[in-house]
Short mmCIF file of C-alpha atoms in Angstrom, two decimals:
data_model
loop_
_atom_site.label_atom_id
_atom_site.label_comp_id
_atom_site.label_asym_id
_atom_site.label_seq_id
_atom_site.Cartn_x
_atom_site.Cartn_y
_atom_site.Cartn_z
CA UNK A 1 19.14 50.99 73.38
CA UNK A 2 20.04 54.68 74.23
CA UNK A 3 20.57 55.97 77.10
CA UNK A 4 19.02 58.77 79.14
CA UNK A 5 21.86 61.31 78.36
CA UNK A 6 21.86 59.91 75.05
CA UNK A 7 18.11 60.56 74.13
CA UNK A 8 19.00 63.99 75.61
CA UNK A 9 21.53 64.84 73.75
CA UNK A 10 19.57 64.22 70.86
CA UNK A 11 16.60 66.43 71.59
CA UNK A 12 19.35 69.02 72.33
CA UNK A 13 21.11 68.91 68.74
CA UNK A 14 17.39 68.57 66.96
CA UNK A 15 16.47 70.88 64.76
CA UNK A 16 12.56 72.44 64.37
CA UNK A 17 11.77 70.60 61.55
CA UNK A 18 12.83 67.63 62.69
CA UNK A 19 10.08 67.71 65.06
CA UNK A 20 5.81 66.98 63.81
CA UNK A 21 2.80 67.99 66.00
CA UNK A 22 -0.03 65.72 66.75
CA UNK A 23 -2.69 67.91 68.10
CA UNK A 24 -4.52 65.51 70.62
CA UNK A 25 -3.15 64.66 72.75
CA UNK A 26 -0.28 67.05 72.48
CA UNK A 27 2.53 65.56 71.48
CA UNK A 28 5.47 66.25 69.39
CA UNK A 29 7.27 63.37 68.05
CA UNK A 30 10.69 63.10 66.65
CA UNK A 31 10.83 62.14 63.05
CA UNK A 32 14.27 60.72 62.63
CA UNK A 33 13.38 58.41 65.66
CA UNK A 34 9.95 58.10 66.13
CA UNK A 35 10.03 56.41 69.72
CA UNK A 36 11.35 59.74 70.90
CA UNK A 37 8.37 62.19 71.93
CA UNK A 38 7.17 65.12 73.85
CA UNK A 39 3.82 65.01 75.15
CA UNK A 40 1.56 67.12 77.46
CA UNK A 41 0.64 65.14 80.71
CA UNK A 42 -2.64 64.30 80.84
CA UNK A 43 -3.04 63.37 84.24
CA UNK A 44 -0.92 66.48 85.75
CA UNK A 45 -2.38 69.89 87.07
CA UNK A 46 -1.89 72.20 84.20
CA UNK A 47 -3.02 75.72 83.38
CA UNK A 48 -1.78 78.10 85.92
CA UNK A 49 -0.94 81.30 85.41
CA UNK A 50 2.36 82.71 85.40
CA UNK A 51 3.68 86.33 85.67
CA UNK A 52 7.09 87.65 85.50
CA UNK A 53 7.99 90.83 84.32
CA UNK A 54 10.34 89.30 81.53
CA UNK A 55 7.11 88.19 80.27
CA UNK A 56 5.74 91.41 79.39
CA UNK A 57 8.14 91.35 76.48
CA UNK A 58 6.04 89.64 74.74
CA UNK A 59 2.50 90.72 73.58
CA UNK A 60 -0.42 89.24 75.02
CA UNK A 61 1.82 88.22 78.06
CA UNK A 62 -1.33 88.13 80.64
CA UNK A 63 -2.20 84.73 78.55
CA UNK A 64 1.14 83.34 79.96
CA UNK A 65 0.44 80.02 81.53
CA UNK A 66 2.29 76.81 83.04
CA UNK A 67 1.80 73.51 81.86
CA UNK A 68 3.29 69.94 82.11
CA UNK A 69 4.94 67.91 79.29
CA UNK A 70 6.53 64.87 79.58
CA UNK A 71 9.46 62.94 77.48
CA UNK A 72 9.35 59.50 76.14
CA UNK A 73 11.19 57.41 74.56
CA UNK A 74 8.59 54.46 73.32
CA UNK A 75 6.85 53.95 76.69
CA UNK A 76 9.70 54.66 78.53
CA UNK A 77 9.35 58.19 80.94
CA UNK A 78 12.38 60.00 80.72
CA UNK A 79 11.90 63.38 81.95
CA UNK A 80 8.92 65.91 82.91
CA UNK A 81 9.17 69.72 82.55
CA UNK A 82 7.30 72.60 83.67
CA UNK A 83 6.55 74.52 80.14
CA UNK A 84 5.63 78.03 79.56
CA UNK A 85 2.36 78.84 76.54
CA UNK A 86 3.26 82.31 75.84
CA UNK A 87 2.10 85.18 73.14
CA UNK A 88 -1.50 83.55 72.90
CA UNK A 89 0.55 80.14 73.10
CA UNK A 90 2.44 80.87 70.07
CA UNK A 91 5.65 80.23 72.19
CA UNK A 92 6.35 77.14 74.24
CA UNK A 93 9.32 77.09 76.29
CA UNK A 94 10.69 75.11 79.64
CA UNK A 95 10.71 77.47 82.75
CA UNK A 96 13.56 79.45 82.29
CA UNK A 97 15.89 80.53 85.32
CA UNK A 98 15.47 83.75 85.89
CA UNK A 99 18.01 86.08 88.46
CA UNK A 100 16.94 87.58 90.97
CA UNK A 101 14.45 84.93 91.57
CA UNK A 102 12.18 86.95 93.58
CA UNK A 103 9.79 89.10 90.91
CA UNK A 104 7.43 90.73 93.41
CA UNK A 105 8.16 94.63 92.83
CA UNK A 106 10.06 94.67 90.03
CA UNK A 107 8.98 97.21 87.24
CA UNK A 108 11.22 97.37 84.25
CA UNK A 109 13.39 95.33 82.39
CA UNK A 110 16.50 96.45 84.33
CA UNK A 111 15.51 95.02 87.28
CA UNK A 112 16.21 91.44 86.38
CA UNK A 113 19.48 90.67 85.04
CA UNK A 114 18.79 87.41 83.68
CA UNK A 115 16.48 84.90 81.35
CA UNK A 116 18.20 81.85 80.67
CA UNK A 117 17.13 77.67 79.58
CA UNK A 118 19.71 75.25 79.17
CA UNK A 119 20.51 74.42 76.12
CA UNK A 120 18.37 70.50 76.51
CA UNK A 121 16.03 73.32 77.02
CA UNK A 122 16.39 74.92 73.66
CA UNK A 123 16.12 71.65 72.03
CA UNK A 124 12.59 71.35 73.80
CA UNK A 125 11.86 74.68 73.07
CA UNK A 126 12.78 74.36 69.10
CA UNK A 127 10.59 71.29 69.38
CA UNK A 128 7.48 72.94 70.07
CA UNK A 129 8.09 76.44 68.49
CA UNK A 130 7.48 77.42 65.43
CA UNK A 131 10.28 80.35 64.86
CA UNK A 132 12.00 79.80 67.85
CA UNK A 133 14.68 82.20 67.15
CA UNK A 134 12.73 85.12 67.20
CA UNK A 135 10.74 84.24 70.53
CA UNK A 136 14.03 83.52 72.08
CA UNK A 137 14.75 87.17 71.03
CA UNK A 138 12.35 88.84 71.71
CA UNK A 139 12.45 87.54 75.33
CA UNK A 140 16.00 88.13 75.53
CA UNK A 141 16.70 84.63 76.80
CA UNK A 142 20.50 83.16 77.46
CA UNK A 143 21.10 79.84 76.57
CA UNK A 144 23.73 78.96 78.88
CA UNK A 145 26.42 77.19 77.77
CA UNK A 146 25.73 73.80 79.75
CA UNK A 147 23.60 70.72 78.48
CA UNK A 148 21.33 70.86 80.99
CA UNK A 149 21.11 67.22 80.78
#
């Protein structure tokens, strides 16, 4: 049986296509192990809004929204993440870090000098994103070069 960091580390080092969607409920499941798998939380408040400026980036950033996934492995829980639906939910991503934390008042892209998801986070990301490079791009996001895990 793997472990936590294990199951971790292999969501990290997955690849897109490695990954198949299953519309209801949401859940992505990974198709070299299928007992691994990302699913939206059912029972969890889900939906709110979220506004950054970093989000403007991206068109159609007023649909920006936060919702609740949860990983498995079989029936196992082994982690929950706030995710962001961005660009008319094209893009799904874990809440990034962002510096300076506070957002209120800032205007352009200059005043925030950071974006950045682990890179566990990538792996989640790249799970549930279809062309994940280019979102990351576009949003000018830092992986950081820790697991995350």
């Amino acid at each position: 049986m793997p472990s936590i960091t294990d199951l971790k580390r292999m969501i990290l080092e997955s690849e897109g296509t490695d990954w198949k969607f299953f519309d209801s409920p949401q859940t992505y499941v990974y198709s070299p192990d299928p007992r691994l798998r990302i699913e939206k939380c059912g029972d969890c408040e889900s939906g709110r809004d979220y506004q950054h400026t970093w989000t403007n980036r991206y068109n159609h950033s007023e649909d920006t929204e936060v919702l609740t996934f949860r990983v498995y492995f079989n029936e196992s829980l082994i982690d929950q993440l706030q995710v962001l639906r961005i660009d008319e939910f094209r893009c799904k991503m874990p809440m990034p870090r962002t510096k300076p934390d506070l957002i209120d008042g800032l205007e352009s892209r200059e005043d925030y000098n950071e974006v950045s998801i682990s890179r566990y986070q990538e792996g989640i990301a790249r799970a549930m994103t279809d062309d994940w490079d280019h979102y990351r791009n576009v949003g000018d996001i830092t992986v950081r070069d820790e697991d995350g895990i």
